[in-house]
Structures are given as C-alpha cells and as structure tokens.
Amino acid sequence: MSDPEVFDVAIVGAGPAGLAAGLYTSRDRYSTLILEKNGLPGGQIMLTEHIENYPGWESVGGPELVQHMVNQVHSFGTSIRTGQPVTALRRRDDGVLEIEIEGGSSVYRSRAIILSPGSDYRQLGVPGETQMRQAGKVSYCATCDGAFYRDKHVLAVGGGNTAVQDAIFLATRFAKKTTLIHRRRQFRAQKILIEELYEKAGENNIEIKLPYVVERIVGDGEKATLDHVEIKNVETGDVESLHVDGVFIFVGMVPNTAFLKGFVATNELGYLECDTTALRTSVPGVFAAGDCRAAAPMQLATACGDGVTVAMMLKEYFRDPNWWAAGAAEAAGERGW
Amino acid sequence: MSDPEVFDVAIVGAGPAGLAAGLYTSRDRYSTLILEKNGLPGGQIMLTEHIENYPGWESVGGPELVQHMVNQVHSFGTSIRTGQPVTALRRRDDGVLEIEIEGGSSVYRSRAIILSPGSDYRQLGVPGETQMRQAGKVSYCATCDGAFYRDKHVLAVGGGNTAVQDAIFLATRFAKKTTLIHRRRQFRAQKILIEELYEKAGENNIEIKLPYVVERIVGDGEKATLDHVEIKNVETGDVESLHVDGVFIFVGMVPNTAFLKGFVATNELGYLECDTTALRTSVPGVFAAGDCRAAAPMQLATACGDGVTVAMMLKEYFRDPNWWAAGAAEAAGERGW
C-alpha cells in the first residue's frame, strides 16, 4: 500500500495570514493544502465593511480584499478546502505531521504546518450587535475604526486595560464625545490607567457610567444606520436610550486555539508561543502566523506580514530540519535574515 | 523664543515600511514627518516592474502600488518631504530626538523616530544592468521573481550562500536550465550547500561555469526584451554570448544605514539591531522597520507589516517611556501584544 499524499505545507485557517502564506508557498511551487473551518475563507476581515488602513488600498471592503487574496492563491494552483474543522494534530517520529478533521472523515499529512486560525473578538451577545457590526456601526478595534468617528459621539463598553486605554484613545484623538460604560462599579484596568481616564475625562468630554450594560443595539441593517443603544443600570434596573454614532466593544479577544491545546505551547491567554523572528512554535515544522500568536499586533498588514515571513522561513526548515533549534540571529541567516 | 515644532513621529525613508508606518500614525492623528533622501518616495520597489506576490493585488507595478500608498498617507494629512538626506541624529537629555539634514539646512525634532531607510541590492555595475532591471529582465531576488521564469533559461551570478541556495531554488522549482557563474574558481558558500549544488546539478540542468564574470547585458529597453549576456572567462579572457531569458544577480545586499553608525547599534553586516517583537533599537524612542533591520525577511508584505507593527508599538512608548526597557512579553501587553 503506497503512502497517501504528503503535502509540503498544510495551512490551518484561511484568513489573511493563511492566504498570504499560501500565496507564497504556492508560488514557490510547494504543494500546499489550505484548510478552513468555516464555509468561506477570509476569517474575521469578512465582517469588516470598510478598510482604509491596508497599505496599497485606499479604501476596500473586507470581502473584496479577501476575494483578491483567494484569486491570487488560486492563480498558483492551490485550492482552499472549506468546512474542514481540524480536531487533532500529531507529529510522527519520522517528522511527518498529521491533521485530523472533525469526525475522523479525513487525515491529511504534510512536512510543515502553518497555524493561522486567528482570534475572535469577544462579543456582548446582545440583539442588534451582529447586524450593526455588518453595517459598520459596531467595532471591536479602536485603531482600526476610530478614524471613522472624528467629531462623533461614540459608546465604549468594557472595564479592562484595553477598554480604558482605547476609550482614552478615541476621546483624545477622534470623538467629540465618548461615553464609557462598564457592568461593575469599578474598572478592572490598572490603577494608572484609571487615573489617566478620570484626569482626561473633563477636557475630552468622556462620560463614565457605572454599572451599566448594553441591552440592545437598534438600527436599520439595510440602510446601515444606527439609531440608538439601550443601556441598563444593573443596580436600579433603569433603562435609557443613548443616541450615538458608533459602538466600540472592548471586552476581550479569544484566540481560536482550543483545538491546539496539548499539541503546541500556548500562553496563559491561549495565544501560541513562538519566537518573533521566525515564528516557530514548540513543535518542529509547525509555525504560527497572524492573530493567533503571542505578541501579534492584530492588524491586517501584520497578519499578511506574518504569513510571508513564515513562507520565507519554511525554506530554511526544509533545507535543514536542525535549523529549528537555532537561535534568532542564526535562524535569520546570512542576508540579515 | 519659542521652541520649534516637535513632531510626534519622524520617519526616515519613504519606502513601503515608512509609508505603512506613516499611514497608521497619520490616521491616528499623530503629527508625522516623513523624510526621503531621494527625489521620489517608494524606495527599491519603484524599480520593480511586475509584482504578483503582494497579498490583495493579483498584479501591480511597483510605481503604481507606491502611488496608492502615497495617496493613503496624503489622505490623512501628511506630506512626504523628498530630497532630504539625513546626516546626523541625536537624542537630547529630555528625550526629544533631533534629525539633521545634509548641509545643516534643517534640523527636525520629534518624540519618536522610525528608521526605514531600506537596503539596496549590490549591483554588478555592468552596461545594460539598470536598463534590463527596469525591463524586468534582471532581478536580485529569487523569491520575488523566480516564478516568472518557469521553463525558461536563467543566468545566476554569485558565489556566496545566497547565490548557491537561490540558484538551486530557481533550478529545482522553475527554470528549464540554470547557468551559474562566479568570478572565482571556488564558491564562497558553505560546503554543504556546494555539495548540494553539485548533487542536484545534473538532474536539474544546472550548468556551472568558473571563473566567469558578466561583461554586458544586451537587450532592448523599450521593448523590454533581453537579447543575450556577454560573459568572460577571467583566466583565459575569452568572451561568450549566452542567450538566456533572465539574469539573477546574487552578490549581496547593502543596508542603507551608514548614516546611522554611532547613533544606533548595527550588526556586523550593517543591519539595525532590534527586538523582533516591538522593533525597538538600542536608542529609546527609535524604532526600526523594513529591510534595514536585522532578521528582516526582505519582502514587500513584511516591510509593510513592520511599519504597522511599529505604529502600534509606538503608542506603548508614548503612554510610558519606561516601556522601552520591558521584555518582549511585557512589551506586547495584555491582548497578546
């Protein structure tokens, strides 16, 4: 019985990091398998209506940009297999890697793996949230979308470091007014950030309301307009309507790495541990790219950069498997990389 | 006398890394100064006729892509100052950074600096080289341009690790025939690579000619066609004409960092030393991005990724200057970065 096909590279997750990696490995004529758990490639960026910070595209929608990336991968002969949730990974004694799909329906084999499953923003789970996200009125990233709210009124939601930092960022750089709500009486953020928040609140028109939660986000999905947000005081039960131009939800991120526990090392938040020079995980032949990895800057351009970095570093591993154990400078080779 | 303007950020070098950084810092409404030594922004990519490996663009010319990036920066209110060669940099005791332009004509001040001067490919300096580069027939990067030479005959030039590795790469993945020449009787590459070269030469149609140099590259610039390459045996003086489809010159890279010596730490090859998580150089407030830095993968997408990474990390430095001394995990903060 002949051994089933062993791909040169298997990529787990077809968001921008995985597609960028697949573009390079396919163009370099490595046999490339791209697996995506969802029915469509693209990942989180598919939910982004309007992108103006991807270098080289003045303005583009998430799905349109993904389509270009998919076309590129296709043009070098690689197809993307959707609806393929990976449930188990193994490294055999001979170094071949095995990937099992849910239900045991398929087992794929490859010489190297690029893990690019991404991270998801944690959602509130309230009515209207998903619809208004698609309408571009609910955001989970101040750097990505703050610039769309210059001289507008925004609602920020959350109580951790990111929530407090990014509420200050929105208020001091863009918004005319920023309302910040949190479900508890006290913020969870570091003391120094809370002090900065209260110091800057007056001058920057930040209104802080505690303890409040979002009940509903109300708007017209078809017209892509937000009408108001219903917020509730959790102590008194009083509900009020807030008329804002946008909602920023800062309640955390969840890396999509649960299926990788026990296979590669993760940090306490679930992000994949790797060296930031060559993006090598704890398992030889297995790289990490994009928002799933520790220390990722979580931007579209940095995810693409990661994918390309891994595709370059992969060649060093194929040339010499002992390269995996090399230090950063050595790993990067003679050209400076 | 009032203090002259102190910019939030000064960016030295307006190639893709600098433009990506400037897009982010401008969009975040940090006052941004972009300095470019040449008369036009874009850097090395301006010399690239045909790009098909930048994620999101199936096919684009270097100058066109640069124009989009420049438009993006402009749209957020930042202009690019060209013809501004930086000759000296200083960090004052109060942390303000100073940048001096050639001839002492101007001194700029900023709170942070992003160094993105790029690297240049070392050239042979032979007649026809520049013209045929612009015609897309002379390349300095196998990963970038190898895919354009599927089933073609290419000439590779050089004797170091990169030359030998990339000649093998071209021969095994793309070219129908690869001629490799080097000016000495022996390659300078590692023994293991030379062995691999000779092992694979027969099966992959690699012809090795030693000791040979390129005399002239002959073609029609207007029609963007290459006719032949004249190569000379340096021992006998005999000249022969080689009819090839493209020329790959692998004689090294030179980071454009001579003006930075004594200001920030560089490695033995001249690349800027930095941590690969936050791209911090040896001087607080001074970041490195793109092909100028140690361990850069030297690709368009990775340069853009660097620029964006720095723009994200900058905010940590502005929030707390002591962040500079933090370790990688700490520097990356709570979201995983």
XYZ file of C-alpha atoms in Angstrom:
674
model
C 0.000 0.000 0.000
C 1.519 3.274 -1.019
C 1.662 6.133 1.460
C -1.065 8.729 0.920
C -0.022 12.122 -0.363
C 2.236 14.139 1.913
C 1.825 17.846 1.190
C 4.811 20.109 1.555
C 2.777 22.579 3.617
C -0.609 22.499 5.334
C -2.143 25.802 6.392
C -4.818 25.772 9.095
C -7.051 28.836 8.772
C -7.686 30.843 5.578
C -7.698 34.385 6.923
C -5.199 36.965 5.632
C -2.221 35.309 7.376
C -3.015 31.892 5.941
C -3.789 33.260 2.475
C -0.563 35.303 2.384
C 1.425 32.225 3.391
C -0.418 30.104 0.832
C 0.259 32.655 -1.902
C 3.996 32.427 -1.258
C 4.247 28.650 -0.814
C 2.083 28.010 -3.886
C 4.061 30.475 -5.973
C 7.237 28.719 -4.805
C 5.637 25.501 -6.079
C 5.409 23.755 -2.738
C 2.344 21.511 -2.679
C 0.034 23.437 -0.377
C -3.124 22.411 1.459
C -5.269 25.203 2.910
C -7.915 24.152 5.432
C -10.674 26.478 6.636
C -13.232 25.505 9.270
C -15.891 27.906 8.015
C -17.797 27.737 4.772
C -15.859 30.679 3.347
C -12.237 31.834 3.570
C -11.282 35.244 4.952
C -11.833 34.968 8.689
C -12.735 37.997 10.736
C -11.964 40.510 7.994
C -15.068 39.248 6.154
C -17.100 41.135 8.765
C -15.335 44.412 8.045
C -17.267 46.769 5.859
C -14.675 49.437 5.227
C -10.887 49.200 5.367
C -8.661 52.206 4.715
C -5.514 51.158 6.560
C -4.261 48.277 4.452
C -1.197 49.670 2.658
C -1.843 49.956 -1.068
C -5.639 50.038 -0.888
C -7.054 53.495 -0.193
C -10.471 52.028 0.520
C -11.742 48.474 0.227
C -14.328 46.180 1.764
C -13.188 43.095 3.682
C -14.894 40.559 1.404
C -13.500 42.258 -1.722
C -9.952 42.201 -0.394
C -10.316 38.544 0.600
C -11.524 37.735 -2.898
C -8.340 39.208 -4.357
C -6.245 37.159 -1.953
C -8.170 33.998 -2.806
C -7.774 34.678 -6.543
C -4.035 35.032 -6.034
C -3.760 31.692 -4.277
C -5.891 30.038 -6.965
C -3.762 31.536 -9.712
C -0.835 29.497 -8.417
C -2.814 26.281 -8.443
C -3.857 25.907 -4.814
C -7.494 25.481 -3.830
C -8.920 26.207 -0.413
C -10.830 23.442 1.342
C -13.640 24.979 3.390
C -15.803 23.341 6.041
C -12.801 21.481 7.433
C -12.542 21.929 11.204
C -9.280 20.474 12.459
C -9.711 18.456 15.641
C -6.345 16.803 16.205
C -2.716 17.180 15.142
C 0.215 14.839 15.567
C 3.888 14.747 14.715
C 5.099 11.283 13.730
C 8.531 10.001 14.645
C 9.657 10.487 11.040
C 8.744 14.188 11.255
C 5.627 13.951 9.093
C 2.735 15.937 10.535
C -0.835 14.643 10.597
C -4.019 16.691 10.683
C -7.346 15.119 11.561
C -10.646 16.653 10.524
C -13.773 16.538 12.701
C -15.490 13.202 12.686
C -12.341 11.452 11.535
C -13.534 11.901 7.962
C -10.083 12.832 6.709
C -6.477 12.744 7.807
C -4.053 14.983 5.925
C -0.270 14.716 6.024
C 2.373 17.365 5.479
C 6.038 18.166 6.012
C 5.262 21.514 7.648
C 2.211 23.204 9.153
C 1.342 26.885 9.363
C -1.180 27.579 12.111
C -3.237 30.672 11.284
C -6.617 30.118 12.977
C -6.942 33.764 14.049
C -8.637 35.257 17.069
C -12.205 36.388 17.553
C -13.347 39.477 19.352
C -15.435 38.539 22.352
C -18.990 39.705 21.734
C -21.629 41.001 24.091
C -24.240 38.735 22.545
C -26.974 41.358 22.609
C -29.692 41.877 19.974
C -28.547 44.003 17.060
C -24.820 43.516 17.686
C -24.030 41.329 14.668
C -26.318 43.232 12.336
C -24.847 46.602 13.315
C -21.311 45.173 13.057
C -22.027 44.252 9.472
C -23.392 47.748 8.958
C -20.058 49.129 10.193
C -21.584 50.697 13.318
C -20.250 48.261 15.900
C -16.480 47.856 16.129
C -14.116 45.901 18.352
C -10.901 47.739 17.455
C -10.136 51.408 18.136
C -7.052 51.530 15.907
C -8.980 50.008 13.013
C -12.108 52.124 13.161
C -11.540 55.141 15.427
C -10.746 57.387 12.461
C -14.282 56.912 11.129
C -15.661 58.735 14.193
C -13.994 62.099 14.028
C -16.183 64.652 15.832
C -18.818 61.998 16.516
C -20.326 60.561 19.693
C -19.245 57.003 20.461
C -20.152 54.491 23.130
C -17.284 52.388 24.519
C -18.026 49.245 26.513
C -15.705 47.401 28.904
C -13.622 47.712 32.060
C -10.177 46.215 31.407
C -6.927 47.830 30.279
C -7.857 47.782 26.603
C -11.269 49.331 27.260
C -9.863 52.190 29.322
C -6.847 52.801 27.026
C -8.907 52.705 23.883
C -11.686 54.893 25.298
C -8.992 57.496 26.050
C -7.580 56.986 22.558
C -10.977 57.545 20.927
C -11.760 60.559 23.102
C -8.428 62.336 22.732
C -7.887 61.710 19.039
C -11.242 61.471 17.305
C -14.568 61.656 19.086
C -16.488 64.795 20.065
C -17.967 62.821 22.938
C -17.174 59.376 24.360
C -19.484 57.543 26.729
C -17.781 54.665 28.560
C -19.857 52.076 30.366
C -18.850 49.048 32.420
C -21.000 46.448 34.121
C -19.327 46.857 37.523
C -18.882 49.771 39.890
C -15.117 49.634 39.427
C -12.887 49.248 36.396
C -10.651 46.202 36.239
C -7.852 48.170 34.484
C -4.557 49.143 36.104
C -4.769 51.992 38.573
C -2.551 54.253 36.481
C -4.885 53.929 33.504
C -7.967 54.628 35.605
C -6.289 57.758 36.962
C -5.450 58.865 33.436
C -9.066 58.259 32.407
C -10.512 60.470 35.127
C -7.847 63.142 34.589
C -8.626 63.389 30.904
C -12.387 62.916 31.138
C -13.348 66.578 31.537
C -11.205 68.094 28.849
C -12.004 65.364 26.349
C -15.708 65.020 27.005
C -15.665 61.480 28.360
C -18.786 60.487 30.267
C -18.352 57.469 32.541
C -21.418 55.480 33.543
C -21.155 52.641 36.092
C -22.501 49.987 36.482
C -24.195 49.764 33.097
C -24.637 47.077 30.442
C -25.823 47.177 26.845
C -29.288 45.708 26.396
C -29.882 46.238 22.700
C -28.337 47.959 19.682
C -31.060 49.359 17.467
C -30.660 50.382 13.841
C -31.529 49.649 10.248
C -29.272 46.968 8.804
C -30.278 47.616 5.234
C -29.619 51.318 5.386
C -26.541 50.710 7.556
C -27.738 53.255 10.099
C -27.580 53.090 13.877
C -30.494 54.625 15.725
C -29.742 54.201 19.424
C -28.375 51.876 22.075
C -30.355 50.763 25.100
C -28.237 50.626 28.213
C -29.346 49.451 31.641
C -28.160 50.391 35.102
C -27.653 46.950 36.621
C -28.351 48.172 40.179
C -31.532 50.157 39.624
C -32.718 48.300 36.530
C -33.375 51.619 34.791
C -33.048 51.517 31.006
C -32.091 54.527 28.928
C -31.644 55.199 25.224
C -28.317 56.575 24.107
C -28.083 58.243 20.702
C -24.554 57.585 19.470
C -22.850 57.325 16.081
C -20.996 54.107 16.832
C -20.334 51.460 19.452
C -16.897 50.135 20.424
C -16.947 46.875 22.357
C -13.739 46.187 24.278
C -14.430 43.018 26.247
C -11.503 40.908 25.106
C -10.296 38.598 22.386
C -10.330 34.845 22.196
C -7.664 33.116 20.109
C -9.098 30.200 18.129
C -6.592 27.789 19.577
C -8.650 25.456 21.789
C -8.122 22.603 19.306
C -4.339 23.053 19.606
C -4.041 22.576 23.371
C -1.659 19.765 24.146
C -0.106 19.903 20.670
C 1.750 23.240 20.734
C 2.602 25.520 23.657
C 0.238 28.426 24.348
C 0.468 31.276 26.828
C -1.970 31.854 29.692
C -4.364 33.690 27.367
C -4.332 30.899 24.794
C -2.093 32.601 22.213
C 0.507 30.398 20.512
C 4.006 30.751 21.883
C 6.619 31.355 19.203
C 9.820 33.259 18.546
C 9.002 36.531 16.840
C 11.908 36.254 14.379
C 10.933 33.068 12.570
C 7.509 32.327 14.144
C 8.499 28.797 15.205
C 6.187 27.131 17.726
C 7.236 24.499 20.266
C 6.821 21.700 17.675
C 9.438 21.371 14.892
C 7.901 22.058 11.490
C 4.896 23.893 12.958
C 4.807 27.680 12.517
C 2.344 30.296 13.814
C 1.111 33.312 11.817
C -1.348 36.117 12.449
C -3.672 36.991 15.316
C -3.388 33.553 16.940
C 0.171 34.111 18.092
C 1.542 35.779 21.186
C 2.632 39.392 20.629
C 0.690 39.786 17.363
C -0.160 43.436 16.670
C -3.569 42.215 15.393
C -3.735 44.191 12.173
C -4.440 43.083 8.610
C -0.996 44.142 7.344
C 0.816 42.446 10.207
C -1.124 39.210 9.647
C -0.084 39.273 5.970
C 3.487 40.058 7.012
C 3.449 37.032 9.302
C 2.209 34.749 6.558
C 5.005 35.856 4.245
C 7.633 35.633 6.994
C 6.672 32.038 7.693
C 6.751 31.144 3.993
C 10.308 32.510 3.814
C 11.458 30.756 6.997
C 9.916 27.454 5.931
C 12.590 27.111 3.280
C 15.266 27.164 5.967
C 13.487 24.293 7.744
C 13.148 22.246 4.565
C 16.831 22.769 3.815
C 17.892 21.652 7.281
C 15.479 20.398 9.984
C 18.101 21.148 12.649
C 17.586 24.818 11.822
C 14.526 24.640 14.100
C 16.710 24.702 17.195
C 18.830 27.650 16.007
C 18.797 30.980 17.796
C 17.164 34.036 16.270
C 20.246 35.513 14.574
C 21.339 32.174 13.212
C 17.806 31.336 12.097
C 17.711 34.535 10.119
C 20.723 33.570 8.028
C 23.309 35.484 6.096
C 21.321 38.237 4.375
C 20.377 39.661 7.690
C 17.537 37.156 7.959
C 11.938 82.392 21.613
C 9.500 79.535 21.373
C 10.715 76.012 20.762
C 10.383 74.935 17.124
C 7.786 72.299 16.313
C 8.341 68.883 17.821
C 6.638 66.250 15.683
C 5.158 63.205 17.370
C 6.866 60.917 14.871
C 9.607 61.316 12.273
C 10.005 58.598 9.657
C 13.327 58.290 7.841
C 12.822 56.605 4.474
C 9.607 56.560 2.423
C 9.646 53.009 1.091
C 6.792 50.606 1.886
C 7.793 50.242 5.576
C 7.912 54.000 6.118
C 4.726 54.637 4.165
C 2.828 51.927 6.065
C 4.011 53.394 9.376
C 3.104 56.901 8.218
C -0.361 55.761 7.154
C -1.044 54.449 10.654
C 0.477 57.323 12.628
C -1.227 59.924 10.425
C -4.566 58.156 10.683
C -4.105 58.057 14.462
C -3.603 61.838 14.237
C -0.025 61.895 15.441
C 1.861 64.737 13.763
C 4.074 62.871 11.319
C 7.136 63.938 9.367
C 8.265 61.672 6.525
C 11.757 62.283 5.146
C 13.031 60.711 1.926
C 16.558 61.196 0.616
C 15.621 60.610 -3.000
C 13.501 62.820 -5.199
C 10.610 60.355 -5.096
C 9.151 58.117 -2.400
C 8.919 54.334 -2.805
C 12.461 53.063 -2.453
C 13.594 49.944 -4.199
C 10.102 48.806 -5.168
C 9.995 51.684 -7.667
C 12.385 49.607 -9.784
C 10.059 46.615 -9.830
C 8.049 46.241 -12.986
C 5.715 43.441 -12.029
C 4.575 42.341 -8.564
C 2.236 39.408 -8.072
C 3.063 38.429 -4.501
C 1.718 41.374 -2.513
C -1.396 39.997 -0.798
C -4.524 41.631 -2.200
C -3.039 42.707 -5.537
C -3.063 39.975 -8.179
C -0.754 42.016 -10.377
C 0.601 45.519 -9.976
C 3.630 47.597 -10.916
C 5.895 48.944 -8.202
C 5.332 52.633 -9.012
C 1.554 52.150 -9.121
C 1.480 50.442 -5.732
C 3.668 53.168 -4.252
C 1.299 55.800 -5.625
C -1.585 54.169 -3.764
C 0.441 54.140 -0.555
C 1.412 57.785 -1.000
C -2.227 58.739 -1.663
C -3.228 56.998 1.548
C -0.696 58.922 3.608
C -1.754 62.187 1.959
C -5.410 61.463 2.644
C -4.640 61.637 6.358
C -2.923 64.981 6.045
C 0.752 64.034 5.972
C 3.040 65.132 3.172
C 6.321 63.486 2.249
C 9.435 65.645 2.135
C 11.721 64.370 -0.616
C 15.359 65.262 -1.293
C 16.121 65.208 2.437
C 19.184 63.085 3.173
C 19.612 62.682 6.922
C 23.203 63.097 8.046
C 23.035 63.130 11.833
C 20.698 62.097 14.642
C 20.796 62.912 18.335
C 18.765 62.155 21.418
C 18.600 65.089 23.829
C 18.600 64.632 27.582
C 14.895 65.465 27.671
C 14.196 62.583 25.264
C 13.485 64.767 22.241
C 15.120 63.403 19.088
C 16.863 65.620 16.552
C 17.409 64.923 12.876
C 19.868 66.921 10.825
C 19.633 67.188 7.065
C 22.671 67.325 4.771
C 24.374 70.657 4.743
C 22.820 71.623 8.069
C 19.965 73.228 6.147
C 17.323 71.871 8.522
C 17.049 70.282 11.925
C 13.802 68.459 12.699
C 12.634 67.405 16.142
C 10.355 64.575 17.192
C 9.258 62.463 20.134
C 9.870 59.204 18.270
C 11.719 58.119 15.146
C 11.017 55.246 12.790
C 14.091 54.269 10.796
C 13.098 52.714 7.464
C 15.957 53.536 5.064
C 15.812 50.119 3.369
C 18.561 48.085 1.803
C 19.885 48.087 -1.731
C 20.852 45.084 -3.768
C 24.527 45.206 -4.624
C 24.873 45.642 -8.365
C 27.455 44.372 -10.792
C 27.763 47.793 -12.392
C 27.934 46.438 -15.928
C 26.437 48.039 -19.046
C 22.765 47.197 -19.538
C 22.157 46.133 -15.934
C 19.952 49.045 -14.878
C 18.095 49.206 -18.167
C 17.339 45.489 -18.159
C 16.318 45.672 -14.487
C 13.731 48.258 -15.403
C 12.627 45.995 -18.220
C 12.064 43.223 -15.671
C 14.830 41.019 -17.093
C 17.428 41.484 -14.363
C 16.415 40.504 -10.826
C 18.152 40.410 -7.466
C 15.618 38.225 -5.633
C 14.733 34.613 -6.449
C 11.648 34.512 -4.234
C 10.300 37.680 -5.814
C 10.854 36.846 -9.457
C 11.651 33.135 -9.834
C 8.039 32.328 -10.705
C 8.301 34.451 -13.851
C 10.872 32.008 -15.273
C 9.020 28.727 -15.335
C 10.561 26.503 -18.018
C 12.970 29.257 -19.032
C 16.749 29.541 -19.106
C 18.197 31.824 -16.446
C 21.674 33.033 -15.619
C 22.563 33.259 -11.905
C 25.590 35.243 -10.781
C 27.452 34.975 -7.473
C 29.358 32.651 -5.170
C 28.044 33.079 -1.626
C 25.369 31.179 0.289
C 22.524 33.153 -1.236
C 23.804 32.672 -4.764
C 24.167 28.910 -4.392
C 20.888 28.438 -2.477
C 18.904 30.569 -4.841
C 20.427 29.021 -7.967
C 19.276 25.641 -6.605
C 15.888 27.161 -5.808
C 15.489 28.517 -9.345
C 16.681 25.280 -10.938
C 14.591 22.882 -8.875
C 11.356 24.865 -8.850
C 11.123 26.922 -12.018
C 13.806 27.034 -14.663
C 14.332 24.594 -17.515
C 18.012 25.442 -17.392
C 20.103 27.433 -14.923
C 23.603 28.669 -15.667
C 25.532 29.713 -12.568
C 28.703 31.749 -12.906
C 31.117 33.053 -10.290
C 34.228 35.159 -10.694
C 36.477 32.776 -8.740
C 37.424 29.131 -9.168
C 35.728 28.242 -5.909
C 32.398 29.181 -4.377
C 32.455 31.077 -1.105
C 29.269 29.314 0.140
C 29.185 26.722 2.918
C 30.493 23.312 1.951
C 27.136 21.627 2.492
C 25.487 23.989 0.003
C 28.195 23.463 -2.587
C 27.758 19.712 -2.239
C 24.024 20.081 -2.682
C 24.609 22.198 -5.772
C 26.788 19.602 -7.478
C 24.491 16.763 -6.422
C 21.454 18.435 -7.935
C 23.164 19.938 -10.974
C 22.667 17.003 -13.360
C 19.042 16.233 -12.656
C 18.034 19.903 -12.637
C 20.063 21.070 -15.608
C 22.390 23.416 -13.759
C 25.492 24.399 -15.680
C 28.305 25.784 -13.539
C 30.941 27.988 -15.159
C 34.001 29.150 -13.178
C 35.689 31.627 -13.098
C 33.384 33.868 -15.141
C 32.104 37.427 -14.872
C 29.341 39.326 -16.654
C 30.661 41.858 -19.161
C 27.467 43.254 -20.616
C 23.722 42.646 -20.592
C 22.293 43.333 -24.027
C 18.648 43.957 -24.810
C 16.053 46.431 -25.961
C 14.845 48.608 -23.087
C 11.856 49.960 -24.952
C 10.552 46.576 -25.961
C 11.574 45.154 -22.577
C 13.388 42.278 -24.256
C 16.689 40.686 -23.306
C 18.849 39.504 -26.176
C 21.951 37.994 -24.637
C 24.538 38.315 -21.884
C 28.240 38.546 -22.552
C 30.275 36.604 -20.027
C 34.047 36.427 -19.809
C 36.359 33.727 -18.518
C 38.637 35.762 -16.271
C 41.575 33.382 -16.737
C 41.568 32.996 -20.491
C 39.885 36.303 -21.306
C 37.530 34.507 -23.692
C 34.140 36.167 -24.085
C 30.986 34.261 -24.964
C 27.378 35.205 -25.614
C 24.769 33.478 -23.508
C 21.171 33.515 -24.701
C 19.048 33.486 -21.544
C 15.554 34.654 -20.591
C 16.581 36.423 -17.410
C 19.524 37.255 -15.159
C 19.587 36.831 -11.369
C 22.351 38.720 -9.605
C 23.119 37.406 -6.119
C 26.122 39.408 -4.952
C 24.756 40.723 -1.685
C 22.699 43.473 -0.119
C 23.785 46.709 1.468
C 21.588 48.213 4.195
C 21.324 51.991 3.831
C 22.491 52.540 7.376
C 25.924 54.186 7.037
C 24.476 57.499 8.296
C 23.247 55.752 11.460
C 26.593 54.368 12.641
C 27.349 55.599 16.120
C 23.709 56.524 16.759
C 22.018 53.103 16.932
C 23.535 49.633 17.215
C 24.037 47.675 13.998
C 25.181 44.115 13.409
C 28.363 43.153 11.563
C 26.583 43.434 8.211
C 25.231 46.900 8.986
C 21.613 45.904 9.693
C 19.930 47.644 12.617
C 19.775 45.597 15.793
C 16.289 45.421 17.304
C 13.976 43.077 19.152
C 11.702 41.375 16.646
C 8.598 41.745 18.852
C 8.407 45.537 19.075
C 11.243 46.555 16.706
C 12.958 48.714 19.329
C 16.546 49.750 18.524
C 19.253 50.472 21.089
C 18.046 54.086 21.475
C 14.788 54.747 23.381
C 12.133 56.188 21.077
C 13.874 54.982 17.917
C 12.286 52.039 16.081
C 13.443 50.090 13.002
C 11.163 48.863 10.216
C 11.657 47.050 6.932
C 14.702 45.798 5.062
C 17.164 47.853 7.140
C 16.710 45.715 10.226
C 18.411 42.512 11.286
C 16.354 39.381 10.522
C 14.053 41.136 8.024
C 12.561 38.672 5.535
C 13.043 41.375 2.835
C 9.636 41.204 1.214
C 7.116 43.938 0.413
C 4.444 42.487 2.716
C 6.859 42.037 5.602
C 8.113 45.625 5.238
C 4.504 46.863 5.419
C 3.886 44.589 8.391
C 6.906 46.105 10.131
C 5.682 49.638 9.543
C 2.306 48.821 11.060
C 3.850 46.931 13.979
C 5.976 49.940 14.868
C 2.997 52.299 14.634
C 1.130 50.084 17.109
C 4.082 49.759 19.492
C 4.772 53.495 19.399
C 1.607 54.079 21.409
C 3.011 51.977 24.226
C 6.129 54.149 24.285
C 4.130 57.388 24.288
C 1.996 56.078 27.137
C 5.033 55.127 29.227
C 8.657 55.767 28.182
C 9.814 53.093 30.650
C 8.076 50.558 28.410
C 11.208 50.702 26.244
C 13.127 48.566 28.709
C 10.362 45.957 29.059
C 10.856 42.389 27.891
C 9.089 41.050 24.818
C 6.040 39.567 26.556
C 5.533 42.612 28.722
C 6.074 44.948 25.776
C 3.330 43.186 23.893
C 0.739 43.961 26.579
C -2.489 42.358 27.618
C -4.214 41.484 24.335
C -1.413 39.154 23.492
C 0.612 42.051 22.145
